[in-house]
JSON list of C-alpha atoms in Angstrom, two decimals:
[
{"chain": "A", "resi": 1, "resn": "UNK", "atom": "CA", "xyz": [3.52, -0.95, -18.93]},
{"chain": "A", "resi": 2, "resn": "UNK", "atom": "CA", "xyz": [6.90, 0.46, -18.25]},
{"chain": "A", "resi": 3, "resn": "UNK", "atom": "CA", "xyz": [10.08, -0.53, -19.82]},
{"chain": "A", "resi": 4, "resn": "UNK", "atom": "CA", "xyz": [13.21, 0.04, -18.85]},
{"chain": "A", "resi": 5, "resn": "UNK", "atom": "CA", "xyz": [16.82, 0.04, -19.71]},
{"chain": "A", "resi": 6, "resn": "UNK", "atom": "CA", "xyz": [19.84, -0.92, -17.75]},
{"chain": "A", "resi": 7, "resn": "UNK", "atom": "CA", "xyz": [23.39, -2.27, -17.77]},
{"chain": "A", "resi": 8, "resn": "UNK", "atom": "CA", "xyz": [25.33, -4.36, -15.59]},
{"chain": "A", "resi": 9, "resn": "UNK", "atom": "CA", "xyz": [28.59, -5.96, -15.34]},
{"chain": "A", "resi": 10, "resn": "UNK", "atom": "CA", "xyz": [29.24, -9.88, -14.72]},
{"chain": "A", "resi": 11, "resn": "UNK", "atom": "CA", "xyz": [28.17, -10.32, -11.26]},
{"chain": "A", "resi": 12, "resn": "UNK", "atom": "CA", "xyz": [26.83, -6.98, -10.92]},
{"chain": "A", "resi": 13, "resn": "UNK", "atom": "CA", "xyz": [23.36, -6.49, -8.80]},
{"chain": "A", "resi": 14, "resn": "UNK", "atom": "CA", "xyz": [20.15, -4.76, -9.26]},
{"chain": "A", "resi": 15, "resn": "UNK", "atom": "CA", "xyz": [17.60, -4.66, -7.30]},
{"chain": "A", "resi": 16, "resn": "UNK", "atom": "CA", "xyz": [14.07, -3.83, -8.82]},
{"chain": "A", "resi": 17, "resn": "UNK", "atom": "CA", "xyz": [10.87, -3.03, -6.58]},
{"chain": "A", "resi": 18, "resn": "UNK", "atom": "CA", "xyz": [7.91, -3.28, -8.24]},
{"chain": "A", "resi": 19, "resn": "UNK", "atom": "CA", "xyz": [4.80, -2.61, -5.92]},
{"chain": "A", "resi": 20, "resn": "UNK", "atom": "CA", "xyz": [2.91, -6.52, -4.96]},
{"chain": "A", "resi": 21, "resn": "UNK", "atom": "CA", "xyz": [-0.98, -6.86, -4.56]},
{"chain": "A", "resi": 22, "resn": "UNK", "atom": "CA", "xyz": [-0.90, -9.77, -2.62]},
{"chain": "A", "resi": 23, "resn": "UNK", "atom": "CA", "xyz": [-3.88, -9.44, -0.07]},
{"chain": "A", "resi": 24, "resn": "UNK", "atom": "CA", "xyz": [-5.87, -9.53, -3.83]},
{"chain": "A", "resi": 25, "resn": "UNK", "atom": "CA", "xyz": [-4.33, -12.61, -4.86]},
{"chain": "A", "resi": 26, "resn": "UNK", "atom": "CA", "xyz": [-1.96, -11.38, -6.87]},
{"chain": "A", "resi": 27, "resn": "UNK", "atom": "CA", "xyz": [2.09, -12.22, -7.73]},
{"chain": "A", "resi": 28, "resn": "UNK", "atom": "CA", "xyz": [4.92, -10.96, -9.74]},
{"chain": "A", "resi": 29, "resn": "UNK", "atom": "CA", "xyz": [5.99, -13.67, -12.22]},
{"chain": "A", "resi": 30, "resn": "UNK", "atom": "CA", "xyz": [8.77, -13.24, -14.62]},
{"chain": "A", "resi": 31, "resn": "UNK", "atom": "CA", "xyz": [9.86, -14.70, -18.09]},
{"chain": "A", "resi": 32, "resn": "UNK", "atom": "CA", "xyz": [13.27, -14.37, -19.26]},
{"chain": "A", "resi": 33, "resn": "UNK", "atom": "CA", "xyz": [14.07, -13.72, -23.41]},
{"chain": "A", "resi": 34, "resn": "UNK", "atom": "CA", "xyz": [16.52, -13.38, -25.67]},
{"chain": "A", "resi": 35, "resn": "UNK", "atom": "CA", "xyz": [20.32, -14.44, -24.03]},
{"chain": "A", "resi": 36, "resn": "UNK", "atom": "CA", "xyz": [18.57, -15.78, -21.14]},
{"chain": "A", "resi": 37, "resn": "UNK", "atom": "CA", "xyz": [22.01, -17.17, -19.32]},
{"chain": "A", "resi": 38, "resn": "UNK", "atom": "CA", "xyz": [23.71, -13.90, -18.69]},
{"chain": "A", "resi": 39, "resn": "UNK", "atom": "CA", "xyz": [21.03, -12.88, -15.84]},
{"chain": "A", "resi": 40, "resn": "UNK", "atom": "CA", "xyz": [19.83, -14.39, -12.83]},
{"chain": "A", "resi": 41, "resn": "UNK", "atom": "CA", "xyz": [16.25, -13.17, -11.48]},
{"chain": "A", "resi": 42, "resn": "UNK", "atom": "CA", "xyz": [15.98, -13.48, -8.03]},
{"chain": "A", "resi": 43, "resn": "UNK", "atom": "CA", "xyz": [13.21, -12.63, -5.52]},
{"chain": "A", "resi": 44, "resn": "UNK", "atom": "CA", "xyz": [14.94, -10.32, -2.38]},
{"chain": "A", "resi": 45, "resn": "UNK", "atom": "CA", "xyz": [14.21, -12.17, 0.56]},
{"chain": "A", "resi": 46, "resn": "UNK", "atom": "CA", "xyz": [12.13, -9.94, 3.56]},
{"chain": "A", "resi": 47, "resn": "UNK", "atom": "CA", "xyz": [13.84, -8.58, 6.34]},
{"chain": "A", "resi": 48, "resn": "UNK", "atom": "CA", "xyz": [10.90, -9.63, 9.64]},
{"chain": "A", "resi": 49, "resn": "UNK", "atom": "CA", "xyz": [12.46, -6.61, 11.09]},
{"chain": "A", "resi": 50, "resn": "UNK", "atom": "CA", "xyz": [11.26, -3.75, 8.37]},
{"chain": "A", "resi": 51, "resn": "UNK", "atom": "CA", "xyz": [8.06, -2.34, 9.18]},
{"chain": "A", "resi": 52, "resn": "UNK", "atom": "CA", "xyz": [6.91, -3.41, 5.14]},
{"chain": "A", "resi": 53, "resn": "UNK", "atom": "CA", "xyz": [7.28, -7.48, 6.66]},
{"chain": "A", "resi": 54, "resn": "UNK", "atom": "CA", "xyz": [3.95, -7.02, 8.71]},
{"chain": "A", "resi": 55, "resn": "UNK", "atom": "CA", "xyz": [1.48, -4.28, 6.58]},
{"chain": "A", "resi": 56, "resn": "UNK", "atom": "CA", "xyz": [-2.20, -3.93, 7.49]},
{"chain": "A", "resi": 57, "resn": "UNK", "atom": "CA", "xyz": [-4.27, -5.91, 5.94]},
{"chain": "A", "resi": 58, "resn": "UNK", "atom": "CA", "xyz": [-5.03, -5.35, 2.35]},
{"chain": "A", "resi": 59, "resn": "UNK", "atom": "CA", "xyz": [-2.14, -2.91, 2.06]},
{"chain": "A", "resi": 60, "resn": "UNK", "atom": "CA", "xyz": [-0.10, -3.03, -1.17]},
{"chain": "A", "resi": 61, "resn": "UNK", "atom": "CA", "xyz": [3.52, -4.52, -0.76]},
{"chain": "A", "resi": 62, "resn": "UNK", "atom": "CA", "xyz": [6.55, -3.87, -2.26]},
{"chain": "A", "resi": 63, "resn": "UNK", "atom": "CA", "xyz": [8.37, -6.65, -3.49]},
{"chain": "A", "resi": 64, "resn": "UNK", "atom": "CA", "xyz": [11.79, -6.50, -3.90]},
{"chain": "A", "resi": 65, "resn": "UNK", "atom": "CA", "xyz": [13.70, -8.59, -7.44]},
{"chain": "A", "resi": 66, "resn": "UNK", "atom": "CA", "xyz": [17.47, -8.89, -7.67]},
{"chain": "A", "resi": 67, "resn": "UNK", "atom": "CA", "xyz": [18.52, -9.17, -11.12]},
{"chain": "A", "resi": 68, "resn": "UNK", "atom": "CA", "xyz": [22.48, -10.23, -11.68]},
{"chain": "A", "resi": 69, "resn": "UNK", "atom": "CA", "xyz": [24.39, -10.11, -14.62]},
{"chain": "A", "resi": 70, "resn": "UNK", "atom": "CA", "xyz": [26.10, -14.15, -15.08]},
{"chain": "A", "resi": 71, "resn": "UNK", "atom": "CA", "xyz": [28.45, -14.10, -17.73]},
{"chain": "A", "resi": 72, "resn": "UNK", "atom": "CA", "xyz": [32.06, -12.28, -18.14]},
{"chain": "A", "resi": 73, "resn": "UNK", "atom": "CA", "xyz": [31.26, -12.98, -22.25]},
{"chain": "A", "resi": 74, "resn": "UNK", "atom": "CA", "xyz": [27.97, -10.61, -22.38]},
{"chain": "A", "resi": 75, "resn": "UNK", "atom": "CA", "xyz": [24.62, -10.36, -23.51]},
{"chain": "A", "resi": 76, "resn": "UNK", "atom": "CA", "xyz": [21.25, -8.75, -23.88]},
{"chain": "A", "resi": 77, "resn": "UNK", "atom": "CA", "xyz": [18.34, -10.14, -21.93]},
{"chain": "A", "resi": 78, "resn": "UNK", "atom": "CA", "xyz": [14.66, -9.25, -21.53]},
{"chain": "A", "resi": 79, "resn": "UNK", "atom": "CA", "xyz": [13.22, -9.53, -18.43]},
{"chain": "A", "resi": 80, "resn": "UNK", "atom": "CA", "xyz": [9.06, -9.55, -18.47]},
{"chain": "A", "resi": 81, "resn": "UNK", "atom": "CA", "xyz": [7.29, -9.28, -14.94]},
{"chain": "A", "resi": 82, "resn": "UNK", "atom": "CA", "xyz": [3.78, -9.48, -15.07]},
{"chain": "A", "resi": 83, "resn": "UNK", "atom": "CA", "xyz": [1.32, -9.20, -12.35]},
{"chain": "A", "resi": 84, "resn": "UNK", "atom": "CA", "xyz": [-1.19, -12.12, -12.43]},
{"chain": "A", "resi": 85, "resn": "UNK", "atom": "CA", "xyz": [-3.25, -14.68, -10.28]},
{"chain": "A", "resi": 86, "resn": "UNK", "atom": "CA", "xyz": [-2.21, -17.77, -10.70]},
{"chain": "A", "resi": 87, "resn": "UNK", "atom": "CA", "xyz": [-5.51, -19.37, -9.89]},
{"chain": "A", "resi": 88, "resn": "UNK", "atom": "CA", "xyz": [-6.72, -17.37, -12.97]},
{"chain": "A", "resi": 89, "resn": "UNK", "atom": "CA", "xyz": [-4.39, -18.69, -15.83]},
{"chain": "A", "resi": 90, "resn": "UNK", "atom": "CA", "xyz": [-6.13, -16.73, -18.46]},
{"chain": "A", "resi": 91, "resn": "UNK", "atom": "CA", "xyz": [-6.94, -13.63, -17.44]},
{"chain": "A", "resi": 92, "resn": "UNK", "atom": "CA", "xyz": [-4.69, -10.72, -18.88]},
{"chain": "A", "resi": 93, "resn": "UNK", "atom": "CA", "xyz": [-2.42, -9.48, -16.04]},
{"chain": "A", "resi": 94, "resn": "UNK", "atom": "CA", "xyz": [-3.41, -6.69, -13.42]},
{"chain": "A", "resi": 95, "resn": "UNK", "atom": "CA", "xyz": [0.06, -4.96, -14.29]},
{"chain": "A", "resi": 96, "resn": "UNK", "atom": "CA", "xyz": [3.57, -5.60, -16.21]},
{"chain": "A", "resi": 97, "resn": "UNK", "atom": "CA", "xyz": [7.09, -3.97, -16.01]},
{"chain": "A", "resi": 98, "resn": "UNK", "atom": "CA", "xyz": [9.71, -4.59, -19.06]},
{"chain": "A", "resi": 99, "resn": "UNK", "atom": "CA", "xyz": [13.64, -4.59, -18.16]},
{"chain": "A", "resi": 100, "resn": "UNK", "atom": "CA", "xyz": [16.15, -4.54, -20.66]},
{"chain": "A", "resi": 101, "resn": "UNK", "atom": "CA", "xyz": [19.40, -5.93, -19.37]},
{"chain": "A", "resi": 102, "resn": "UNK", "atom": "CA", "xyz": [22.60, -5.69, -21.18]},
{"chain": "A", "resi": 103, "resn": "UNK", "atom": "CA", "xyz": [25.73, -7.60, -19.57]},
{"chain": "A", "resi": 104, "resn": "UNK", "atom": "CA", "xyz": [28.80, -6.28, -20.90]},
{"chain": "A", "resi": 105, "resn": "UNK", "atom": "CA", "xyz": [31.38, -8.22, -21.39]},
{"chain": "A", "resi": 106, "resn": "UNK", "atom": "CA", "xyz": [34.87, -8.54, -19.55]},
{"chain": "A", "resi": 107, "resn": "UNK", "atom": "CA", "xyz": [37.63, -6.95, -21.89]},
{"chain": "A", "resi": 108, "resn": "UNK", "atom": "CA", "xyz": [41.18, -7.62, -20.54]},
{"chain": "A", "resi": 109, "resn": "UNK", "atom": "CA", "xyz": [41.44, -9.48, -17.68]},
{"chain": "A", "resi": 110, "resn": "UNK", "atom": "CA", "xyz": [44.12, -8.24, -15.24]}
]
């Protein structure tokens, strides 16, 4: 499992791509802790144009995950992505990916 750090300002975007296994039966799910309202998670809709919108069959996908920092007052978030198959509640996921958001907060307005 990898974890990672970043920081973002109010509104500010990141995109995370984390590598899908759909043709398996697989999704990326995600479960947002500690000061859950200063991020927005977002799945990055496909472009039909981009040669990764029509891949063989049974190739692995990457999926794309915007994650926005909400609030001018700041915040820490964690941001858990697992890997599972939702028919399958039970079993332990296939993969997982840890992001550590912190939103800073808006000092000053001009």
């Amino acid at each position: 499992m990898e974890v990672r750090s970043i920081v973002l300002g109010p509104d500010e975007p990141y995109e995370l791509r984390l590598t899908g296994r759909g043709a398996r039966g697989y999704v990326w799910t995600w479960q947002v802790t500690g000061d859950a309202d200063v991020v927005t998670v977002a799945e990055a809709p496909v472009d039909p144009a981009a040669p990764e919108a029509a891949p063989p069959p049974g190739a692995a996908v990457e999926r794309a995950y915007v994650v926005r920092g909400r609030t001018p007052g700041g915040g820490r978030a964690r941001i858990r992505f697992a890997q599972v198959r939702p028919p399958y509640p039970d079993e332990a996921p296939y993969d997982e990916f840890v992001l550590d958001v912190e939103v800073v907060a808006v000092t000053g307005a001009a």
